Coordinates of C-alpha atoms in Angstrom, one line a residue:
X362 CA 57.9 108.0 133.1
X363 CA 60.3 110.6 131.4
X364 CA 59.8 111.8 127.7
X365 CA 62.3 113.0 125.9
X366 CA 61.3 115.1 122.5
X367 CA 62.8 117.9 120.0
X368 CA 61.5 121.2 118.9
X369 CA 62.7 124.6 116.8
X370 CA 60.8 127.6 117.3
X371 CA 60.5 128.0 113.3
X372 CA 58.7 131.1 112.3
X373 CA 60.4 131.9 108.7
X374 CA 61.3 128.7 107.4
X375 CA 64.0 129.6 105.0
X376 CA 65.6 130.7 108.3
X377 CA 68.2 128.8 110.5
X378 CA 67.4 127.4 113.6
X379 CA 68.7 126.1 117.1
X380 CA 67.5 122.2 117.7
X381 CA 65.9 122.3 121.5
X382 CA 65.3 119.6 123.6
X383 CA 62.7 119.0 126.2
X384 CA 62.5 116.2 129.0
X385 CA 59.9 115.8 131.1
X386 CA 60.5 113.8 134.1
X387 CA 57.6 111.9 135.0
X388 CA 55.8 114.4 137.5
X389 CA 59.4 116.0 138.9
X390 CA 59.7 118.5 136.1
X391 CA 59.7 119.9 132.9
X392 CA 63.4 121.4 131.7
X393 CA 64.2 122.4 128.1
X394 CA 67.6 123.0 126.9
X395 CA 69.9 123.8 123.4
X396 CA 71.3 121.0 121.9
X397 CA 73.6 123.4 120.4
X398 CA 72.5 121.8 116.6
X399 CA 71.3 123.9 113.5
X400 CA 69.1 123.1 111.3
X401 CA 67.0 125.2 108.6
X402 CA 63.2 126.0 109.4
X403 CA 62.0 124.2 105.8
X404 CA 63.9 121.1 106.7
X405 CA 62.3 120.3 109.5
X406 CA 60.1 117.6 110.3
X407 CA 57.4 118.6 113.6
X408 CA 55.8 115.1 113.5
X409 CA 59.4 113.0 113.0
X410 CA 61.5 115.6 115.2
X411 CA 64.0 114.6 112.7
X412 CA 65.5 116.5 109.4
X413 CA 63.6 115.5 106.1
X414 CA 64.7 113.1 103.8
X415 CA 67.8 113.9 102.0
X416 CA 65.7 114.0 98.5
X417 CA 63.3 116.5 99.9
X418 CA 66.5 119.0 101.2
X419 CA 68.3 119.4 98.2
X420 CA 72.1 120.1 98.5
X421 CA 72.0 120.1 102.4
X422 CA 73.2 116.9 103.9
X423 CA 71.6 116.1 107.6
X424 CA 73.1 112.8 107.7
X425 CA 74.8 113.5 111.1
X426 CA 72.2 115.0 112.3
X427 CA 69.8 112.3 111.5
X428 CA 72.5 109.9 113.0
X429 CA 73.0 112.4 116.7
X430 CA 69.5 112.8 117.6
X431 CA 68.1 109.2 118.5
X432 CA 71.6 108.5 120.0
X433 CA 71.5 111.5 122.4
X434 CA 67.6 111.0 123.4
X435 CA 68.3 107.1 124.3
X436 CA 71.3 108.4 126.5
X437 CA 69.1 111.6 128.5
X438 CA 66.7 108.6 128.9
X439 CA 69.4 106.6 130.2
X440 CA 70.7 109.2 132.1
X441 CA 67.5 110.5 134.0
X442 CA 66.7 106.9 134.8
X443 CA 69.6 106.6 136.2
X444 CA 69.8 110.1 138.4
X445 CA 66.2 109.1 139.3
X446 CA 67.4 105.8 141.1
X447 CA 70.4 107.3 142.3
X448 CA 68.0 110.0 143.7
X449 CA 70.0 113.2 142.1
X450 CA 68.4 116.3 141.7
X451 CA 67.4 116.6 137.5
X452 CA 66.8 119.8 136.3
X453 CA 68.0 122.5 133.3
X454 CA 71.8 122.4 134.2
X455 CA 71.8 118.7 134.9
X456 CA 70.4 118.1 131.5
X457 CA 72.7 121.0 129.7
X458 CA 75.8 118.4 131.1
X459 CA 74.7 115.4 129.8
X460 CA 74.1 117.0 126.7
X461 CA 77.9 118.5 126.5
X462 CA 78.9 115.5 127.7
X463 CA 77.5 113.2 124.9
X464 CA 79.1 115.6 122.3
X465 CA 82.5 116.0 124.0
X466 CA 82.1 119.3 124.5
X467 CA 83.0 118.5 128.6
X468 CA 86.1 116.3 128.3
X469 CA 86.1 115.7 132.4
X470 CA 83.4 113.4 132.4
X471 CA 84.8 111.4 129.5
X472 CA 88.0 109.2 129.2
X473 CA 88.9 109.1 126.1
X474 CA 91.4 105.9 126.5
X475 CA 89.8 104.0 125.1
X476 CA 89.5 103.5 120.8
X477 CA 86.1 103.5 120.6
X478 CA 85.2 106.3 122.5
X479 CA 87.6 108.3 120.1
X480 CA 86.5 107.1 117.4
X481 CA 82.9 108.5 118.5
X482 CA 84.6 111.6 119.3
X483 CA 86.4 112.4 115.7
X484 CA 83.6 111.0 113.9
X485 CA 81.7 114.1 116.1
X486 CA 84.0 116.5 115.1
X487 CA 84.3 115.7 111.3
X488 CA 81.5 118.8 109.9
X489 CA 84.5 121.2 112.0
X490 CA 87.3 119.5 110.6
X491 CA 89.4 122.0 107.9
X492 CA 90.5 120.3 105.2
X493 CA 94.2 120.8 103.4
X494 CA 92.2 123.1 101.1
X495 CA 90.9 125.3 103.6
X496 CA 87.2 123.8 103.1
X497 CA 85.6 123.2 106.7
X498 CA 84.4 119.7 107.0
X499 CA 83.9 116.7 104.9
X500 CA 81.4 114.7 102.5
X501 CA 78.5 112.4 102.9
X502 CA 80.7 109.6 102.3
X503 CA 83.4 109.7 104.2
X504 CA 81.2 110.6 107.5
X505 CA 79.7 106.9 106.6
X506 CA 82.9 105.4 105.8
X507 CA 84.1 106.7 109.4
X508 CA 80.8 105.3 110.8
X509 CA 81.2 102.2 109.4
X510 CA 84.8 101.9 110.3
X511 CA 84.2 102.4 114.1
X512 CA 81.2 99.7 113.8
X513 CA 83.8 97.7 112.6
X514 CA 85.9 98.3 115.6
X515 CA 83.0 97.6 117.8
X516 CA 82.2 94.1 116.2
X517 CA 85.9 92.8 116.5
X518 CA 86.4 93.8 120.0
X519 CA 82.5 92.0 120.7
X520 CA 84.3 88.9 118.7
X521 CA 87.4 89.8 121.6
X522 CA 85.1 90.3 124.6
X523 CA 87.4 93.2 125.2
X524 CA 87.4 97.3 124.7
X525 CA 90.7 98.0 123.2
X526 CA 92.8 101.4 124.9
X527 CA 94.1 103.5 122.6
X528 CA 97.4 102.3 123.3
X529 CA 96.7 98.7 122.6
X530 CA 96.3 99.4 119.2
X531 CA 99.8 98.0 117.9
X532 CA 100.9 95.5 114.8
X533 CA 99.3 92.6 116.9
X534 CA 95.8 94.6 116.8
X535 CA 96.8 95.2 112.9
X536 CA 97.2 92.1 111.9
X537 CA 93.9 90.5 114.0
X538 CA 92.0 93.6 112.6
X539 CA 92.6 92.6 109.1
X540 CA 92.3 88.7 109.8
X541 CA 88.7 89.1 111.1
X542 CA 87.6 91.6 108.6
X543 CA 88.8 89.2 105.5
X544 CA 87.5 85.6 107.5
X545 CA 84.7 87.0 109.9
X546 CA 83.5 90.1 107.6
X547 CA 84.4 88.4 104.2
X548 CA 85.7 91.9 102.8
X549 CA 88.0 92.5 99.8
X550 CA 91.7 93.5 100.7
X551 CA 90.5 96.7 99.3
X552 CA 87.5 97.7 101.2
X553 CA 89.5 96.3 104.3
X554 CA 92.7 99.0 103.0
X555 CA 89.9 101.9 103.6
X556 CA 89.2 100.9 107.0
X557 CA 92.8 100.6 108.3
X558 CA 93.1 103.8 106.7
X559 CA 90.6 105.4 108.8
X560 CA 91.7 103.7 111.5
X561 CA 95.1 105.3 111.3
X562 CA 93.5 108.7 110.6
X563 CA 91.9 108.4 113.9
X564 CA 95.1 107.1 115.8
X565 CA 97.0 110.2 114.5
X566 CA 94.2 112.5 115.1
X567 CA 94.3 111.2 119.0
X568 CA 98.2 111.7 119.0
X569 CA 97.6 115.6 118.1
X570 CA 94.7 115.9 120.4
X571 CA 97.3 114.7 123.1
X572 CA 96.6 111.1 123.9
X573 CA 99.7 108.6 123.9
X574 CA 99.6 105.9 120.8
X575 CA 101.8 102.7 120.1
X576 CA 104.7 103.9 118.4
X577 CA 104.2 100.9 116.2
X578 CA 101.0 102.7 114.4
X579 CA 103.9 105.0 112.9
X580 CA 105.4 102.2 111.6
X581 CA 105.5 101.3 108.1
X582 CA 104.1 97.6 108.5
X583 CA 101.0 99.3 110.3
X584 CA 99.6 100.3 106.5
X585 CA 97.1 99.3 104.3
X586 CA 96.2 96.3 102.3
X587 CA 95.3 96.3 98.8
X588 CA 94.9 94.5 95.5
X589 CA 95.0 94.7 92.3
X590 CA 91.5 96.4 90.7
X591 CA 89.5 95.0 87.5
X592 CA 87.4 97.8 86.0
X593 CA 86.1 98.7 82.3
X594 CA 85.4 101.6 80.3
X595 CA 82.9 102.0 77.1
X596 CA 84.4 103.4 74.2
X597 CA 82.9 105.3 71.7
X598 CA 81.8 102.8 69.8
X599 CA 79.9 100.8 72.3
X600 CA 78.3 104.4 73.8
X601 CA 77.1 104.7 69.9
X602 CA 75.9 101.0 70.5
X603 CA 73.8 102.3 73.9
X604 CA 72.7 105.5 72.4
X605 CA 70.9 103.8 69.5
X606 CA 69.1 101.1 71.2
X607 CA 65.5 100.8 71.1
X608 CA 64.7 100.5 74.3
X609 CA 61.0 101.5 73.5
X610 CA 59.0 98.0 75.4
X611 CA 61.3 98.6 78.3
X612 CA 60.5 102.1 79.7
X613 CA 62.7 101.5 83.3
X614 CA 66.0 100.7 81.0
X615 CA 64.7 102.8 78.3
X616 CA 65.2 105.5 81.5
X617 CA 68.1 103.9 83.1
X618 CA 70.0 104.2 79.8
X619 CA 69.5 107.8 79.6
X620 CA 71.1 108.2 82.7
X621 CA 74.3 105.8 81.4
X622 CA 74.6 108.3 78.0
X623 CA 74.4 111.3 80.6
X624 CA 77.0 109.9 82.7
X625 CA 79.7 109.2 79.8
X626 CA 79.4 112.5 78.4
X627 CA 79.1 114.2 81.9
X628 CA 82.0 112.1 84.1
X629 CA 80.1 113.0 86.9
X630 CA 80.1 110.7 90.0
X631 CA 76.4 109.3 90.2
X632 CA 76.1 111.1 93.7
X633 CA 76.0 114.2 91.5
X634 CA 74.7 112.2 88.3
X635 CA 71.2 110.8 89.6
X636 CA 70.6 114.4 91.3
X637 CA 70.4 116.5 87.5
X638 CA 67.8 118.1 86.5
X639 CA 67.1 121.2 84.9
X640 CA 67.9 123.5 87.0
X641 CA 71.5 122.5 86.2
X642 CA 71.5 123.8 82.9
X643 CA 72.5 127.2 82.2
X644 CA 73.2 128.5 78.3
X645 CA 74.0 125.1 77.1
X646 CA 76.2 124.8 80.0
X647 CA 75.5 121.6 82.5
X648 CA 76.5 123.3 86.2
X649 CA 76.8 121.5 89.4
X650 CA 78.4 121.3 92.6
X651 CA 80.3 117.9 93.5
X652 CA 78.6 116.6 96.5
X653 CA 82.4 115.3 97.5
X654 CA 84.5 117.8 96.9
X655 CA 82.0 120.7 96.8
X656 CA 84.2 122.1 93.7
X657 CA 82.0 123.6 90.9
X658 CA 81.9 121.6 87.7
X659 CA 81.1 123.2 84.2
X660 CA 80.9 121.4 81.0
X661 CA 79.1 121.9 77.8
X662 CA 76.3 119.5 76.4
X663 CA 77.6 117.3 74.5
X664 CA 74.9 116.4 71.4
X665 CA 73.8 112.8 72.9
X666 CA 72.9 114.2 76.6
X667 CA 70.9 117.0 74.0
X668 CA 69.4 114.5 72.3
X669 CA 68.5 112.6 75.6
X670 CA 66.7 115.6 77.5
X671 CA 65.1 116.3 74.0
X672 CA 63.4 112.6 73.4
X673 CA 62.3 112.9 77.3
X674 CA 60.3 116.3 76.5
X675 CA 63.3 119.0 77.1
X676 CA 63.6 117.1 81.0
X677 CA 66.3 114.9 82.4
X678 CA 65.2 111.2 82.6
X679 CA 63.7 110.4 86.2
X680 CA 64.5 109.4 89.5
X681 CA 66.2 106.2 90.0
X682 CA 68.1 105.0 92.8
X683 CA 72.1 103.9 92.7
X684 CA 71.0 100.2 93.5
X685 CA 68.6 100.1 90.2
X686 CA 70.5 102.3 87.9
X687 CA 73.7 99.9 89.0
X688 CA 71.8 96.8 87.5
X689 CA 69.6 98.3 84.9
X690 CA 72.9 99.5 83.2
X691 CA 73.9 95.7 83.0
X692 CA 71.1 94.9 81.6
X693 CA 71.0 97.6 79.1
X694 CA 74.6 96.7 78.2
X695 CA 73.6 93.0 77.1
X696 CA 70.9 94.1 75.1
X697 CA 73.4 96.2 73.1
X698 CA 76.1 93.4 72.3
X699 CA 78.4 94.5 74.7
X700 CA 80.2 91.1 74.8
X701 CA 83.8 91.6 74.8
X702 CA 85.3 89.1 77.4
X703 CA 87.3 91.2 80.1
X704 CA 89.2 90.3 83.3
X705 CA 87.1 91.5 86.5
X706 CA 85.2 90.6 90.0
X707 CA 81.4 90.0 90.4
X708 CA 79.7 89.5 93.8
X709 CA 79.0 85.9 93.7
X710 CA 76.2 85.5 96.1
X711 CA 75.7 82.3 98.8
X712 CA 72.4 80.4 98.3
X713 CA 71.0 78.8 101.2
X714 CA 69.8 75.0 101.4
X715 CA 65.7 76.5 100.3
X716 CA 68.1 77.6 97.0
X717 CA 67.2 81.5 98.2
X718 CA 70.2 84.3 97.7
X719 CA 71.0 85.6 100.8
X720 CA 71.4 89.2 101.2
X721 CA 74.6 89.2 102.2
X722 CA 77.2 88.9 98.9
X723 CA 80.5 87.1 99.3
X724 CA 83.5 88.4 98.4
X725 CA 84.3 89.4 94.8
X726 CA 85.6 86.3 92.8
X727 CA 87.4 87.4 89.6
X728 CA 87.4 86.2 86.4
X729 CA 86.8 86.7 82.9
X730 CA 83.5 87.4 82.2
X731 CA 81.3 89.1 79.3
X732 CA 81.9 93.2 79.5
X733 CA 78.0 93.9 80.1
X734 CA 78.2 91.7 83.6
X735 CA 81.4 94.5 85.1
X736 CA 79.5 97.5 84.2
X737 CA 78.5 99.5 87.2
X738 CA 77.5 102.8 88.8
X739 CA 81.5 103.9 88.3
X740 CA 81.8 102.6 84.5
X741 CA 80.7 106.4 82.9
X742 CA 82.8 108.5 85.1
X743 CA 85.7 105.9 84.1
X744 CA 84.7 105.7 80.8
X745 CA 84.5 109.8 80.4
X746 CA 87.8 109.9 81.8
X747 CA 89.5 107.6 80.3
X748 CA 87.9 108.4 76.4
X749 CA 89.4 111.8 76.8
X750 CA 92.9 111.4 77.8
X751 CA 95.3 111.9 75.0
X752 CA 92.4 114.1 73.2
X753 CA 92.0 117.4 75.4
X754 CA 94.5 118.3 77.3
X755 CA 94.8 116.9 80.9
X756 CA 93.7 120.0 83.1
X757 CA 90.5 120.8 80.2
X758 CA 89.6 116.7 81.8
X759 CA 90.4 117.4 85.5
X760 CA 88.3 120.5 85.5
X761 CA 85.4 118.3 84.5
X762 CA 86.2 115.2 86.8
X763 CA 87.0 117.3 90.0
X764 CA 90.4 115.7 90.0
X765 CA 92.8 118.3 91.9
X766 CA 96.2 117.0 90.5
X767 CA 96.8 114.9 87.0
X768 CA 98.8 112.0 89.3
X769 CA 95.1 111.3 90.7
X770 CA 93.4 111.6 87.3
X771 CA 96.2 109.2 85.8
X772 CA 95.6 107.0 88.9
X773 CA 92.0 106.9 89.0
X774 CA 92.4 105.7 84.6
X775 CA 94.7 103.3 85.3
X776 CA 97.8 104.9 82.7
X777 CA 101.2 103.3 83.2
X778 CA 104.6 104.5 82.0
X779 CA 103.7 102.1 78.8
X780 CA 100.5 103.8 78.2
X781 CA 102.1 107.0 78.0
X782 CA 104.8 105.8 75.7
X783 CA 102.3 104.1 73.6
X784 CA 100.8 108.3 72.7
X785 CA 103.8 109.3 72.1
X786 CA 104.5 106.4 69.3
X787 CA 101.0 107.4 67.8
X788 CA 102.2 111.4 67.8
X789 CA 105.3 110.7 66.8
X790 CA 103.9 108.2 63.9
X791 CA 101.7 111.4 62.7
X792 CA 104.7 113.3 62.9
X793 CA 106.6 111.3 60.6
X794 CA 103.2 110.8 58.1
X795 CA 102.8 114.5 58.0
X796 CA 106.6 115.4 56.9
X797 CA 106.3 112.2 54.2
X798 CA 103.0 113.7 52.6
X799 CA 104.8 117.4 52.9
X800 CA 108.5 115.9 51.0
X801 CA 106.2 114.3 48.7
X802 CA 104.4 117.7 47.9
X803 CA 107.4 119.7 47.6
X804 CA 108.5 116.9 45.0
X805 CA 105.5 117.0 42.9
X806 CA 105.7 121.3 43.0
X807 CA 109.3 120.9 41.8
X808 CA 108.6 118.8 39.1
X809 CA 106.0 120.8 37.6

């Protein structure tokens, strides 16, 4: 029976090393070979043959890695049972070419036609991909939004029975695409924009790589869908409100609202929020690096997020996870009054016939509902954002969000034309107070 396992030779574990695999094939033969992945000595689990956690490797990011590895030994397993019936001679160079093979490094053995096998392919190529910045490869996120897009691919053409050619992919495909991820998937216009997006990414990416694609991908019908997007923001009233709740009986929101005042003082995304501690503190200074965009964020403490570290013995407040700090935060937010009826979407949930929530949540249904219930994970970086445009200048607020231009930062806020207009009404209303209260001066210095 053939084994397939992984191995480093780690000696200094601060050190990087090459990933190795070994098969053994029943009583044929033992071969070992380079899987050509890296991976450093410290972060390297023997027992697993897999990269630690996430949590226990600090800012490096195995995620690919962690996704490769069972993938590549179910297909040498595949492979050698394979060879083994078709009675082909296995040994180090045999197993070297599967192992190019499964990574794309050998493109004669693969046909690359059709969309899912491409899809593989760029997904395999994003840590090399150089960005319009010059930075060489791409976030956490957008690896798993890429992963998730090509399982999307894969579950429509199951629904199809049929593997689509890269070349099939057309308006028709399109327009299917979105109808099953909307009826089938049950996915906001939104979420199902991001795929298509990717999906086009992909499609392009084939057409430099060589590979023929529908002209009608090019097209501007082939785009994609989106609505309109509820959100709200604290003000500094209602973060006063938070800041000053006793939250004494209730240690876990006690904790969870530390991390909310944190995050509206910080405008940090909470895949760089939830990771603070204080080793990110430096002269008064809060310094990290954005997980996303790998830029290197600086701001000062502001006297809440002080206050905060100070109440939890000079530390940050502890470990929660997105899931619980997204609905602790509501709760914390109805404790403090934070009633004001707004316009948004909530998950509404299907129950079954035993009146149990399935996991699964339906799509958004929007509404007007109390303020507290639309608070999420997102709400402090909004709220950060949004608190200080019109008070600093723009660029003194981009170099704290990460935004790279001020047409994303006024984007990501949501400020119109009229919002814009509506500052300059205020400035100009100053203006005109300030030259009354100086005539009026001048008037009274005359007179005396």
């Amino acid at each position: 029976m053939a084994k397939v396992n992984f191995y480093i030779n780690k000696k200094n574990p601060d050190k990087e090393y090459t990933i190795n695999v070994f098969l053994q094939n029943g009583r044929k033969g033992k071969f070992k070979k380079s899987t050509g992945l890296k991976i450093i000595g410290k972060h390297w689990d023997d027992l697993k043959q897999a990269p630690l956690p996430e949590s226990k490797t600090g800012e490096r990011n195995y995620y690919q890695l962690r996704r490769k590895l069972p993938k590549l030994k179910a297909k040498i397993l595949e492979s050698t049972i394979e060879a083994n019936y078709n009675n082909e001679t296995i040994n180090s160079e045999w197993l070297s070419k599967v192992i190019e093979v499964f990574f794309g490094r050998s493109s004669a053995d693969i046909d690359f036609i059709y969309l899912s096998d491409y899809a593989n392919h760029f997904i395999d190529i994003l840590p090399y991909r150089i960005q319009k910045n010059g930075v060489t490869g791409v976030s956490e996120s957008t690896v798993k939004l890429y992963v998730t897009t090509l399982n999307k691919i894969i579950e429509f053409e199951k629904l199809k029975r049929k593997r689509f050619k890269i070349e099939e992919v057309n308006l028709k495909f399109h327009t299917d695409f979105i109808q099953f991820l909307s009826k089938v998937q049950k996915l906001n216009l939104n979420t199902i924009g991001k795929y298509i997006k990717c999906l086009k990414t992909i499609l392009k990416n084939a057409k430099q790589y060589g590979l023929k694609i529908n002209k009608e991908v090019e097209s501007d019908a082939f785009r994609s869908t989106k609505e309109d997007i509820y959100f709200v923001t604290l003000n500094t009233d209602e973060i006063d409100k938070i800041f000053n709740l006793d939250l004494t009986n209730t240690p876990y929101l006690d904790n969870a609202r530390n991390w909310l005042i944190i995050g509206v003082w910080t405008g940090a995304r909470v895949s760089d929020l939830l990771k603070l501690d204080n080793s990110n503190i430096n002269n008064n200074f809060i310094e990290y690096k954005s997980q996303k965009t790998k830029q290197k964020i600086i701001l000062p403490i502001h006297w809440q997020v002080q206050s905060v570290i100070d109440r939890n013995e000079g530390n940050f407040p502890h470990k929660i996870s997105n899931q619980r700090y997204n609905d602790w935060i509501k709760e914390v937010c109805k404790l403090a009054g934070i009633n004001e009826v707004c316009k948004g979407s909530v998950f509404i949930t299907k129950k079954t016939k035993s009146n149990k929530k399935e996991k699964t949540p339906q799509r958004k249904k929007v509404g007007t509902y109390p303020k507290w219930k639309l608070v999420s994970t997102h709400t402090a970086r909004r709220s950060f954002a949004t608190n200080h445009y019109g008070v600093l200048p723009t660029p003194v607020i981009m170099s704290a969000t990460g935004h790279t231009t001020e047409r994303m930062l006024l984007a990501y806020i949501r400020k119109t034309a009229k919002d814009n207009a509506l500052v300059f009404q205020e400035f100009w209303k100053k203006e005109k107070m300030k030259q009354q209260k100086e005539t009026k001066l001048k008037v009274i210095k005359t007179a005396n």
